XYZ file of C-alpha atoms in Angstrom:
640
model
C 56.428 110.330 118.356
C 55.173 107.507 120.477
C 57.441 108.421 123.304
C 56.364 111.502 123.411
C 52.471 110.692 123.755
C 53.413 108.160 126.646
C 55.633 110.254 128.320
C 53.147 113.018 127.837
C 50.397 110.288 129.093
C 52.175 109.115 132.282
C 52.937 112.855 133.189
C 49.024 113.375 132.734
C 47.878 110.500 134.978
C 50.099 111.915 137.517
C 48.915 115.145 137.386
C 45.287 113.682 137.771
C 46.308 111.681 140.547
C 47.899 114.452 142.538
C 46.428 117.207 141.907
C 44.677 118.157 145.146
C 46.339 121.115 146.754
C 48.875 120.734 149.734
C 51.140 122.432 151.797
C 54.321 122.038 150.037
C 56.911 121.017 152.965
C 59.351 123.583 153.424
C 62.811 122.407 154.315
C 64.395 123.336 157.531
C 68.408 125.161 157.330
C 70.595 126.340 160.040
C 74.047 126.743 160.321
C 74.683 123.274 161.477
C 73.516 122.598 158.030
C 76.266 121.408 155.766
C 74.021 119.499 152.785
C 70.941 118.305 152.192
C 69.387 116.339 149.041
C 65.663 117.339 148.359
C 63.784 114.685 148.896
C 60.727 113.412 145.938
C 57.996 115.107 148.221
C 60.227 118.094 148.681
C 59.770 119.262 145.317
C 56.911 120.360 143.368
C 56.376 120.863 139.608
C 54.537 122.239 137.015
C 54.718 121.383 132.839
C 54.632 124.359 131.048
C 53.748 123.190 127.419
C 53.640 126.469 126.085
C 57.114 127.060 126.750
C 56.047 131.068 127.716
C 54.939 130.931 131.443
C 57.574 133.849 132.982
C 58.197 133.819 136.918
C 55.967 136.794 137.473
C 53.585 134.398 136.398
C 54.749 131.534 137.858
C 55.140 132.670 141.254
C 51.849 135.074 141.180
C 48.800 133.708 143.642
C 47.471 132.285 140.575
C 49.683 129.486 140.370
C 50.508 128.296 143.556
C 48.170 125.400 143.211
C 48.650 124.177 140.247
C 52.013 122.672 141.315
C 51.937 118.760 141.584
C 53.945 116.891 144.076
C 56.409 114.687 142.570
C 55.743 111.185 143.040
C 59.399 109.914 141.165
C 62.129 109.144 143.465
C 63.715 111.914 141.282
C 61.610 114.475 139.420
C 62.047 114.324 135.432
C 61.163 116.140 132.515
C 58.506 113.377 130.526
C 57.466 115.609 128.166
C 60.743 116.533 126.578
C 59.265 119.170 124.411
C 57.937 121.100 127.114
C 59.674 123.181 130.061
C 59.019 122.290 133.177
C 59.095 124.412 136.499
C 60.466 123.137 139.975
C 59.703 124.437 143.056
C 61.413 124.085 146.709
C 60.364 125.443 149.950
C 63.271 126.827 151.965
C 63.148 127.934 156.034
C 66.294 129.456 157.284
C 65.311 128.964 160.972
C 68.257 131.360 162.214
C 70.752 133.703 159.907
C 72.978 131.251 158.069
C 76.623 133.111 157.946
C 77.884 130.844 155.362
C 77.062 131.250 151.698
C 75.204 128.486 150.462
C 74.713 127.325 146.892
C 71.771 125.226 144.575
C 73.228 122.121 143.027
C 72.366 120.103 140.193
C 73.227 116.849 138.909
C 72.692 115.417 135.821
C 75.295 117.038 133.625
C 73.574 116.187 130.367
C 70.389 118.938 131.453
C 70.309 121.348 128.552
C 69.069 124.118 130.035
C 68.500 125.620 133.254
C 67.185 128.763 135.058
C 67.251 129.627 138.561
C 65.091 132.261 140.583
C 66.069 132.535 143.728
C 65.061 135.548 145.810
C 67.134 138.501 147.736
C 66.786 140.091 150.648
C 64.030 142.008 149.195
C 62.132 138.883 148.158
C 62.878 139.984 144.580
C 64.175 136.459 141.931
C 67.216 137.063 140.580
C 67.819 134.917 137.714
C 70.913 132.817 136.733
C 71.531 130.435 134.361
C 73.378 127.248 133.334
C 73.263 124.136 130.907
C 74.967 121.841 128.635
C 73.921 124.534 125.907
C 75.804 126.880 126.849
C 79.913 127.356 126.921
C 81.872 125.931 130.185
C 83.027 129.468 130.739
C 79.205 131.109 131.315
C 79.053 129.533 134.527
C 79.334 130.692 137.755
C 81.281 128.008 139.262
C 83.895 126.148 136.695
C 82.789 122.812 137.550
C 81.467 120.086 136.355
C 77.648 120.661 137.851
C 75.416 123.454 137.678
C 75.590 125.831 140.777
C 73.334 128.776 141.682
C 74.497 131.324 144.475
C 71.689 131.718 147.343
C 71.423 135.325 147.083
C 70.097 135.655 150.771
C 70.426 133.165 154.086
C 68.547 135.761 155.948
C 65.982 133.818 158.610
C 62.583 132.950 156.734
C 61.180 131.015 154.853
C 61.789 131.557 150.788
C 60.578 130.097 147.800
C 63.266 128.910 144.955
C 62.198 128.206 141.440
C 64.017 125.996 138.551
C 63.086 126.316 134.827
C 64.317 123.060 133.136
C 64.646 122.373 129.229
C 66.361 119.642 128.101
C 65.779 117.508 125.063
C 67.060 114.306 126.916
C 65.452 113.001 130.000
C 67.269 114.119 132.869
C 66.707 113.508 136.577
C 65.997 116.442 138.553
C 68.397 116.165 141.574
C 68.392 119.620 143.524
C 70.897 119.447 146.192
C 71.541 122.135 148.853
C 75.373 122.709 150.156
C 77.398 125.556 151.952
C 80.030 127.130 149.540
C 82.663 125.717 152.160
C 81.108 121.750 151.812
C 80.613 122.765 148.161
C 84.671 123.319 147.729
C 85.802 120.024 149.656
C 83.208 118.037 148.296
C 84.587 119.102 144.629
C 88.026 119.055 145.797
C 87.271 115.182 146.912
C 85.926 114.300 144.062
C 88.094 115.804 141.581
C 90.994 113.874 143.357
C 88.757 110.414 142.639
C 88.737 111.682 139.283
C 92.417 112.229 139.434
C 93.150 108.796 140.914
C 90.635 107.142 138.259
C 92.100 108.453 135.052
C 95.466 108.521 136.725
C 94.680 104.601 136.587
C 93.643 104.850 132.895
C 96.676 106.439 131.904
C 99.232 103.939 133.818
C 97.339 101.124 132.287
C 97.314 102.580 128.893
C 101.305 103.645 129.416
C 102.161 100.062 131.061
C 100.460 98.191 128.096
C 101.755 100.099 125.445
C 104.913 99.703 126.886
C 103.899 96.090 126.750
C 103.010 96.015 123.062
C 106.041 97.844 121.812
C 107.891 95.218 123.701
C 106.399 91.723 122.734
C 104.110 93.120 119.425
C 101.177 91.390 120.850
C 97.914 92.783 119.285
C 95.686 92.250 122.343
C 97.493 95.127 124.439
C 96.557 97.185 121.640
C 93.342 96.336 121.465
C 93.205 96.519 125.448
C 94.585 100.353 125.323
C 91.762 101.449 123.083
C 89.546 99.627 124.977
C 90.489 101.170 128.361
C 90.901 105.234 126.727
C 87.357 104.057 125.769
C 86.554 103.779 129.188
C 88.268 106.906 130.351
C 86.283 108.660 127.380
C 83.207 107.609 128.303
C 83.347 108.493 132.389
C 84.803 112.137 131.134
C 82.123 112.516 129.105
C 79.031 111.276 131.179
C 81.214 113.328 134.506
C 81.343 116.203 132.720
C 85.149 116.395 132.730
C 85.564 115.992 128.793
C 83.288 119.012 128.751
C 85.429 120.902 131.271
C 88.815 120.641 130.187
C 88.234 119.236 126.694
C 85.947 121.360 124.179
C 84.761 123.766 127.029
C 83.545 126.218 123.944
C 81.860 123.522 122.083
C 78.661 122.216 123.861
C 77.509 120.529 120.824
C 80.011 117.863 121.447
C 78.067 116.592 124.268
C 75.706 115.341 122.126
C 77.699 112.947 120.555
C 80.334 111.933 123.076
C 79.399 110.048 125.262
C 77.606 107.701 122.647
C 80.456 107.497 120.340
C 82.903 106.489 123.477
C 80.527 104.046 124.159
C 80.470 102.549 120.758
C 84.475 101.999 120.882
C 83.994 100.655 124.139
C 81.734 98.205 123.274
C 83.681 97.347 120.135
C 87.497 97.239 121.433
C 86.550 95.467 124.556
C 84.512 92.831 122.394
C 88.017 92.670 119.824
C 90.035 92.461 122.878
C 87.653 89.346 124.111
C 88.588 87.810 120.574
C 92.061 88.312 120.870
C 92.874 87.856 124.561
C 90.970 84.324 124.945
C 91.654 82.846 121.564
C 88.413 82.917 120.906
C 88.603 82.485 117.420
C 90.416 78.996 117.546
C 89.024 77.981 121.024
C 85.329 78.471 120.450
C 84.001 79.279 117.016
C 80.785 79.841 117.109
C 81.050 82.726 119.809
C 83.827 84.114 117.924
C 81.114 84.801 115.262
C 78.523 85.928 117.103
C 80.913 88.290 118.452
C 81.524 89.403 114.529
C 77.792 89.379 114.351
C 77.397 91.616 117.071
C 80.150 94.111 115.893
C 78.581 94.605 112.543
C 75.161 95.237 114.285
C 76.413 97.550 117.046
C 78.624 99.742 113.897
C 75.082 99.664 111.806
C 73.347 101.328 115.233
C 76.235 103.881 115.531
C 75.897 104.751 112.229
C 72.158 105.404 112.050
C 72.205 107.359 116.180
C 75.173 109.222 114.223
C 73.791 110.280 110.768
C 70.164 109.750 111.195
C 68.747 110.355 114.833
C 71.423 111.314 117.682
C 68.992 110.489 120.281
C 68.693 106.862 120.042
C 71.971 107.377 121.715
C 70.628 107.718 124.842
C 69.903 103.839 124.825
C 72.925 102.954 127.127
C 70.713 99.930 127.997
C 71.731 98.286 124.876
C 75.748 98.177 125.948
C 74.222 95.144 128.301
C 74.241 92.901 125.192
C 78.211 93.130 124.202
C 78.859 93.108 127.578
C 76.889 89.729 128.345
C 78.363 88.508 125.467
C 81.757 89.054 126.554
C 81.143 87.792 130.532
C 79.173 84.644 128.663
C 82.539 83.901 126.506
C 84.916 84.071 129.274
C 82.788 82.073 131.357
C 82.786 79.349 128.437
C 86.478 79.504 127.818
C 87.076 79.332 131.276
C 84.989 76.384 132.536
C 84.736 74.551 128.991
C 88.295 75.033 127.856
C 89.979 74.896 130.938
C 91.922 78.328 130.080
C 93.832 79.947 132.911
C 93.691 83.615 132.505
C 89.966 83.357 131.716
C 89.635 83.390 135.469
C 90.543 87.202 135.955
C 88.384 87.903 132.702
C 85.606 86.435 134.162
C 86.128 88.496 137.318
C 86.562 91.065 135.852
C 83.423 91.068 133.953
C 81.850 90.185 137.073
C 82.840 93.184 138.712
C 81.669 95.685 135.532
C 78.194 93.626 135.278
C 77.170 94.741 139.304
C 78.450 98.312 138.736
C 76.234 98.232 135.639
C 73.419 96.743 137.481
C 74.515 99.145 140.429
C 74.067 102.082 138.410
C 70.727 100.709 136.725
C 69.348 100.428 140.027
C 70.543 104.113 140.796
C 69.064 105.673 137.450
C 65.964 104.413 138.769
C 65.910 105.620 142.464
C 66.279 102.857 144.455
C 69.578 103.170 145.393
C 69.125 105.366 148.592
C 66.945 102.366 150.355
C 70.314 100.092 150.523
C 73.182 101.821 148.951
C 75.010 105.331 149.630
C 74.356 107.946 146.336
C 78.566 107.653 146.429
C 78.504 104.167 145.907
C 75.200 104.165 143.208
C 76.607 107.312 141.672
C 79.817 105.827 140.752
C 79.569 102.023 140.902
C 80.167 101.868 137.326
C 83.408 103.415 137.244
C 84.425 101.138 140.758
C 83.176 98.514 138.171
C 85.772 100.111 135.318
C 88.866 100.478 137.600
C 88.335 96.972 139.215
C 87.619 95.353 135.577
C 90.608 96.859 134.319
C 92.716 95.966 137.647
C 91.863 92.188 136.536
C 91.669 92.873 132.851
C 95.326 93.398 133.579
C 95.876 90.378 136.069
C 94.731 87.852 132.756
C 97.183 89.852 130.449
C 99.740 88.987 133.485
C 98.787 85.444 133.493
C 98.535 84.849 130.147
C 102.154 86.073 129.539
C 103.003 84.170 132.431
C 101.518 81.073 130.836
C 103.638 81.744 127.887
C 106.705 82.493 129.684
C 106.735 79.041 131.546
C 105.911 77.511 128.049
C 109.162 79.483 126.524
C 110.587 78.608 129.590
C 109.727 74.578 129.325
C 110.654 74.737 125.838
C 114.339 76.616 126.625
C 114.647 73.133 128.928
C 113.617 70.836 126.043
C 116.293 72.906 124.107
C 119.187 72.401 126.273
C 118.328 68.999 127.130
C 118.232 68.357 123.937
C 121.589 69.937 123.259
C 123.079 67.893 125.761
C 121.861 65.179 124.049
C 123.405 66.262 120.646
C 127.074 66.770 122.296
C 126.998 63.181 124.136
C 126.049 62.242 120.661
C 128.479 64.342 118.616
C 131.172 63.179 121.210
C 130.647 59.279 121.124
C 130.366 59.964 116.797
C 133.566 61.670 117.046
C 135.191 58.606 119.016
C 134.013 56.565 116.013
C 135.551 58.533 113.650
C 138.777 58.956 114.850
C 138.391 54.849 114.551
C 137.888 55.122 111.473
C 139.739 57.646 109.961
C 143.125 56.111 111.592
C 141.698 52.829 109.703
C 140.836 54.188 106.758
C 144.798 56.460 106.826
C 146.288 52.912 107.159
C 144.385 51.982 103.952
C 145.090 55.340 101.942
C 148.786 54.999 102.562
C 148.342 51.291 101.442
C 146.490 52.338 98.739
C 149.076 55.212 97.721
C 152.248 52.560 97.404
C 150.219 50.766 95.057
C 148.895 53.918 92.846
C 152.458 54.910 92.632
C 153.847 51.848 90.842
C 150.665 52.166 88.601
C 151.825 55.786 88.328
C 154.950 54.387 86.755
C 153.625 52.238 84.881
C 150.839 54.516 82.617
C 154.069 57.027 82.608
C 155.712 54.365 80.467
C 152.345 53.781 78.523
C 151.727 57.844 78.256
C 155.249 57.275 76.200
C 153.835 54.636 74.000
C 150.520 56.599 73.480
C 151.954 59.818 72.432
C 153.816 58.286 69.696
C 150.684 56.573 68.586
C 148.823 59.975 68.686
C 151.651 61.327 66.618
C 150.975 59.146 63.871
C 146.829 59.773 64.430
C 147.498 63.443 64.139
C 149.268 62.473 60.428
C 146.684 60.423 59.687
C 144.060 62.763 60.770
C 145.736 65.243 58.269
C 145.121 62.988 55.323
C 141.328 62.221 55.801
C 140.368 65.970 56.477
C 141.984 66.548 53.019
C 140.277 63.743 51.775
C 136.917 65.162 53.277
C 137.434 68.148 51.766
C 137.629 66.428 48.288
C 134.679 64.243 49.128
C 132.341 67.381 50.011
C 133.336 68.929 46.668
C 132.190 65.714 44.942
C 128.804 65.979 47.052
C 128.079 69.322 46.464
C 128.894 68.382 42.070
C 126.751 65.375 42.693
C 123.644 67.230 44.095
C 123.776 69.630 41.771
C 123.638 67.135 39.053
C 120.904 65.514 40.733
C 118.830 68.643 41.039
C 119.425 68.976 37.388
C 118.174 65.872 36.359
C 115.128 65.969 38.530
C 114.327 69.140 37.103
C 114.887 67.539 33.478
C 112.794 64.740 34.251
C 110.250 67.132 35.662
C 110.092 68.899 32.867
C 110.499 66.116 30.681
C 108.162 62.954 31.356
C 105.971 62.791 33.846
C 106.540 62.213 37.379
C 104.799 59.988 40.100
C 104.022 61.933 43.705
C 107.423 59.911 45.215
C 109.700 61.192 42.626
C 108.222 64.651 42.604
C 108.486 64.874 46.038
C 112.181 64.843 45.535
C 112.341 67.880 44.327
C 109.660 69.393 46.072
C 109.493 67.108 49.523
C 107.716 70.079 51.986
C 106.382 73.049 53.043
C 109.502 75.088 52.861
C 110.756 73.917 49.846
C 107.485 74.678 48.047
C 107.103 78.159 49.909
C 110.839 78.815 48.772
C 110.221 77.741 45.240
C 106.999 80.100 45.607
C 109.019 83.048 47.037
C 111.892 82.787 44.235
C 108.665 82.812 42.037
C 106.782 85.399 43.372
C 109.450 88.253 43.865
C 112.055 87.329 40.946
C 111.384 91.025 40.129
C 111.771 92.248 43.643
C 109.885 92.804 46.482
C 107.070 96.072 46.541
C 104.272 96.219 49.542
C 101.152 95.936 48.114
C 100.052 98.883 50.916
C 102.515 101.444 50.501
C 104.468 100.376 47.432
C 108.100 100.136 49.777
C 110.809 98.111 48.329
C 112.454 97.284 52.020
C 111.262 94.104 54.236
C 112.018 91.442 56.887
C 111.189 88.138 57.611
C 107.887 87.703 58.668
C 106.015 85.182 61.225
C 105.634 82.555 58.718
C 108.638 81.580 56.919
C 108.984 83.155 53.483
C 106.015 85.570 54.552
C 107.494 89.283 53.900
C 107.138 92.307 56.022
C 106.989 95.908 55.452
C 109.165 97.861 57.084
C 107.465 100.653 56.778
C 103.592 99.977 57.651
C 104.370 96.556 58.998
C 102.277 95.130 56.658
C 102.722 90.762 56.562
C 102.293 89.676 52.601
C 102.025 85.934 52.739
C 103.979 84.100 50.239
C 100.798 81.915 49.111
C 98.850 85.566 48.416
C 98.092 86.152 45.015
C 99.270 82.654 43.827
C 96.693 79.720 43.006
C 97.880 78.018 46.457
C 95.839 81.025 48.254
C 93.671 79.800 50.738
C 94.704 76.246 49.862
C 93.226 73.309 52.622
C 95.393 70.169 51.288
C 99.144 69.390 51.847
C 101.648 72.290 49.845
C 103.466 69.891 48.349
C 99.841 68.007 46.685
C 98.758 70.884 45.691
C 102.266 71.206 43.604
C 101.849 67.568 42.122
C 98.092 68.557 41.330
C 99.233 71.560 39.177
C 102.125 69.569 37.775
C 99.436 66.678 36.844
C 96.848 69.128 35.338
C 99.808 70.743 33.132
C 100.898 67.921 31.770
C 97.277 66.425 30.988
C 95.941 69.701 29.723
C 93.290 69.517 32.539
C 92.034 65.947 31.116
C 93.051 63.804 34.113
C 89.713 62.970 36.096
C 89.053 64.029 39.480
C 89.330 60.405 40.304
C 92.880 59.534 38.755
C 93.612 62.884 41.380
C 92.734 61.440 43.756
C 94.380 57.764 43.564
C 97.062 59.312 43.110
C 97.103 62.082 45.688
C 95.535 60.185 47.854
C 92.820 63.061 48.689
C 89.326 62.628 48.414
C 87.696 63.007 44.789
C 85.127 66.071 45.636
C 88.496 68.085 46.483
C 90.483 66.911 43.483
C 87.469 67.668 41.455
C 87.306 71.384 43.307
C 91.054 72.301 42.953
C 90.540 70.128 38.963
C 88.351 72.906 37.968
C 90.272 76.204 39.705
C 93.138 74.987 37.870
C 91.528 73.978 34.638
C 90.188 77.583 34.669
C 93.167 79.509 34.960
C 94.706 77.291 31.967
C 91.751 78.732 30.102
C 92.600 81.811 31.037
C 96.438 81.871 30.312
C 95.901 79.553 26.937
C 97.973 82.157 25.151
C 100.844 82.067 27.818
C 101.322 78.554 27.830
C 101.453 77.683 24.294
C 104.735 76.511 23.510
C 106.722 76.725 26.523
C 106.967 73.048 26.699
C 106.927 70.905 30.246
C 107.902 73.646 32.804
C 105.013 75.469 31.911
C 103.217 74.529 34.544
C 105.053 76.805 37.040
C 103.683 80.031 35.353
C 99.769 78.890 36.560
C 101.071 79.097 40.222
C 101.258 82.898 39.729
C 97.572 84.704 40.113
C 98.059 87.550 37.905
């Protein structure tokens, strides 16, 4: 909104300033008269706000005044929301022959409409723009061209109507049809020869990258289709040959080329100069930079298209770029930074070039040719060097390869002299060391002779170990028998003594010495009657993750072997809480909590805890237990 009050504004203060009627100049054409540019004082205008003035109106008597000379080097449209008329003063001093044409510039003009008069002084209207499809125009090229409808002798009047919603210059330029068709036919060979270039670069390089799988020619090929999308864009050519039926496009193409140029050609900065590993801190400003620039692209594309008309801001990735090389190449002492650097150089005066163009100034010093196109000169010789620092770079690494190739085979040479003068040694050797094998051999086959006779005397021996071995496998066998009696008389009298006198913890622990024996003893216990899940009631199980534990094979359900027994949840040793039992039993619960626990060796509040479970559950089973002598206390491990 502010740029439209100050363009609005500075349109005003012209009009204030210059709004004293004059005699517009009228241009002089004969037929020596090949082309002529209107010059700022040439052309007159008038802002039509409204957006409703028609050219009855505009060219009545009424408003012949009210047009303001142009004081721009090249007339513009400030107020982008209104239309603005143009007016040039023709004089055909003589019949002119040839057919002439009205040219514009600035391909990016949205809309325009031409009145130029007939023979009979009557407009005849034509139009053109960037609105409209390529294939509405009269001429198929990249500029908008209006037919002169008369070259009679006299002096005529031509209008322009002009609507664009970007800022466009206002270059009217006056050609014969036959300078019209070589000038195009010149410059559409330029254009040939320029993306002719783009096209061998981007062929050679990929040609490069398929070869040697280096990312920077990659990056480089984007970088320089960038380029090429960006001139056929702002030329008009991308328009022409590319989406001719989709003027829309034009909105967005040129600023969307320019965003990949700016970004591949700062990634191809990274990547051709090292600059991550040679300098740092620019190699993250240039990540800095990249996220900004995408962030800006993003909001011109989603948010507000025409903040790409900023083309200004490309200076800063550029600088960046030209300021890197420059570092790397004075600072780091790297070779192909030199071509960079030129390069660079060569793209920053075609920018400034074209800068100094934009605004007008070019004609005091500089052809239009030159201003009009400096930044693609700028392009073709950047990518001319661009290509130059690839070339040095791999020539840099080719006499490193090459160097190193040296180092190999001198180094190989070295290895043979080496291998040949080792080789000398060993044949020394190994004709010494023959003389002492053969040596050796004599002697190893009297020894051989000699264990032959021994092998005699030691199979006979063996013989005799083989009878002997016989008899004391027999007598094992008689032995383990006697074992296997002998345990099971000792079990037996452990369990009589057990059951008959009582027991301290060492001799109870005989029969009962750890965890598995006591789970074992509970298991026999527990399931003497067979095993039934206390889930589903099934009779079938496996082994569980605890030994003795029991699982269901049918819900998978874990019974623990100390569940439902007087051991359940038990914190002391298995095998205490046994001799605790066995010791309450045979007391009748009238052992103290402190006898326990000398004799446990367990604390007297936990005796005195497990003392009174116990005690309990003889209470409870008083009936049960009367009369079934010393083993009875195996039936209180049961919780029934």
């Amino acid at each position: 909104m502010f740029k439209k009050i100050a363009s609005a504004l500075a349109f005003v203060i012209v009009t204030l300033s210059f709004n004293l009627s004059y005699a517009q100049r009228a241009v002089n054409v004969d037929s020596k008269l090949k082309e002529y540019i209107f010059k700022a004082d040439e052309v007159v205008c008038l802002e039509d706000t409204s957006n409703k003035l028609t050219i009855e109106t505009i060219s009545s008597a009424t408003y012949q005044n009210k047009f303001i000379r142009n004081v721009n080097f090249y007339p513009k449209n400030y107020n982008r929301s209104s239309a603005y008329w143009y007016r040039i003063k023709v004089r055909f001093k003589e019949d002119v022959k040839q057919n002439a044409i009205i040219e514009f510039f600035d391909q990016i003009t949205d809309h325009i409409e031409s009145y130029l008069p007939d023979t009979n002084r009557k407009y005849i209207k034509s139009v053109a723009g960037a609105d409209l499809n390529f294939s509405e125009r009269s001429y198929h090229h990249k500029n908008f061209e209006f037919l002169i409808n008369t070259t009679k002798k006299g002096e005529y009047y031509y209008y322009f109507r002009v609507k664009s919603k970007d800022q466009v210059n206002v270059i009217i330029v006056y050609r014969t049809v036959e300078r019209f068709i070589g000038y195009a036919l010149s410059e559409y060979i330029m254009f040939g020869f320029f993306y002719g270039m783009i096209v061998i670069f981007s062929f050679h390089n990929l040609l490069m990258f398929l070869a040697v799988k280096r990312r920077q020619y990659f990056f480089y090929i984007l970088y320089i289709l960038s380029v090429g999308m960006y001139e056929m864009s702002t030329d008009g050519i991308a328009f022409q040959y590319l989406w001719p039926n989709h003027p829309v496009w034009n909105e967005y193409a040129y600023g969307v080329a320019l965003f990949f140029l700016s970004t591949f050609g700062l990634i191809f900065t990274k990547e051709l100069l090292h600059v991550k590993i040679k300098a740092p801190t620019l190699n993250k400003a240039i990540n800095v930079l990249l996220g900004i620039r995408f962030l800006f692209f993003l909001v011109c594309l989603f948010y507000d298209n025409d903040l790409f008309k900023y083309k200004f801001i490309e200076a800063i990735p550029l600088s960046l770029c030209f300021f890197t090389g420059i570092y790397i190449w004075w600072k780091k002492q790297y070779g192909p930074a030199r071509f960079f650097v030129l390069g660079y150089f060569f793209l920053f005066m075609g920018f400034i070039i074209k800068i100094v163009h934009i605004l007008g100034w070019s004609r005091l010093f500089i052809g239009n040719v030159i201003g009009y196109y400096s930044l693609s000169f700028g392009f073709l010789l950047e990518m001319v060097f661009l290509s130059f620092a690839i070339g040095d770079q791999v020539r840099i690494l080719k006499r490193k390869k090459e160097n190193a190739r040296k180092q190999i085979i001198k180094q190989m040479q070295v290895n043979a002299d080496l291998k040949d003068s080792i080789n000398k040694e060993l044949e020394i050797k190994v004709e010494e060391r023959t003389k002492e094998v053969q040596q050796k051999s004599k002697e190893l086959q009297q020894k051989n002779i000699t264990i032959e006779d021994q092998n005699e005397e030691l199979l006979a021996i063996n013989s005799l170990l083989e009878q002997q071995a016989e008899e004391i496998s027999r007598m094992n066998i008689l032995l383990e028998k006697d074992n296997i009696t002998l345990k099971t008389n000792i079990e037996k009298v452990t369990d009589a003594r057990v059951n008959a006198t009582e027991l301290d913890f060492d001799e109870f622990s005989l029969k009962y010495p750890d965890r598995d024996t006591c789970y074992k003893f509970l298991a026999e216990l527990k399931w003497e009657n067979g095993y039934a899940c206390i889930k589903c009631g099934n009779t079938s199980y496996c082994n569980g993750k605890v030994p003795f534990n029991r699982r269901c094979t049918k819900c998978a359900y874990e019974e623990s072997v100390l569940h439902q027994t007087i051991f359940e949840n038990n914190r002391i040793p298995i095998n205490k809480a046994f001799y605790l039992v066995y010791l309450m039993y045979n007391h009748k619960g009238a052992i103290s909590s402190h006898k326990l626990s000398e004799k446990l060796g367990i604390r007297q509040s936990t005796c005195w805890t497990y003392a009174s479970k116990i005690k309990k559950v003889m209470e409870e089973r008083k009936k049960d237990l009367k009369g079934v002598g010393k083993s009875g206390w195996r039936k209180l491990v049961l919780d029934k």
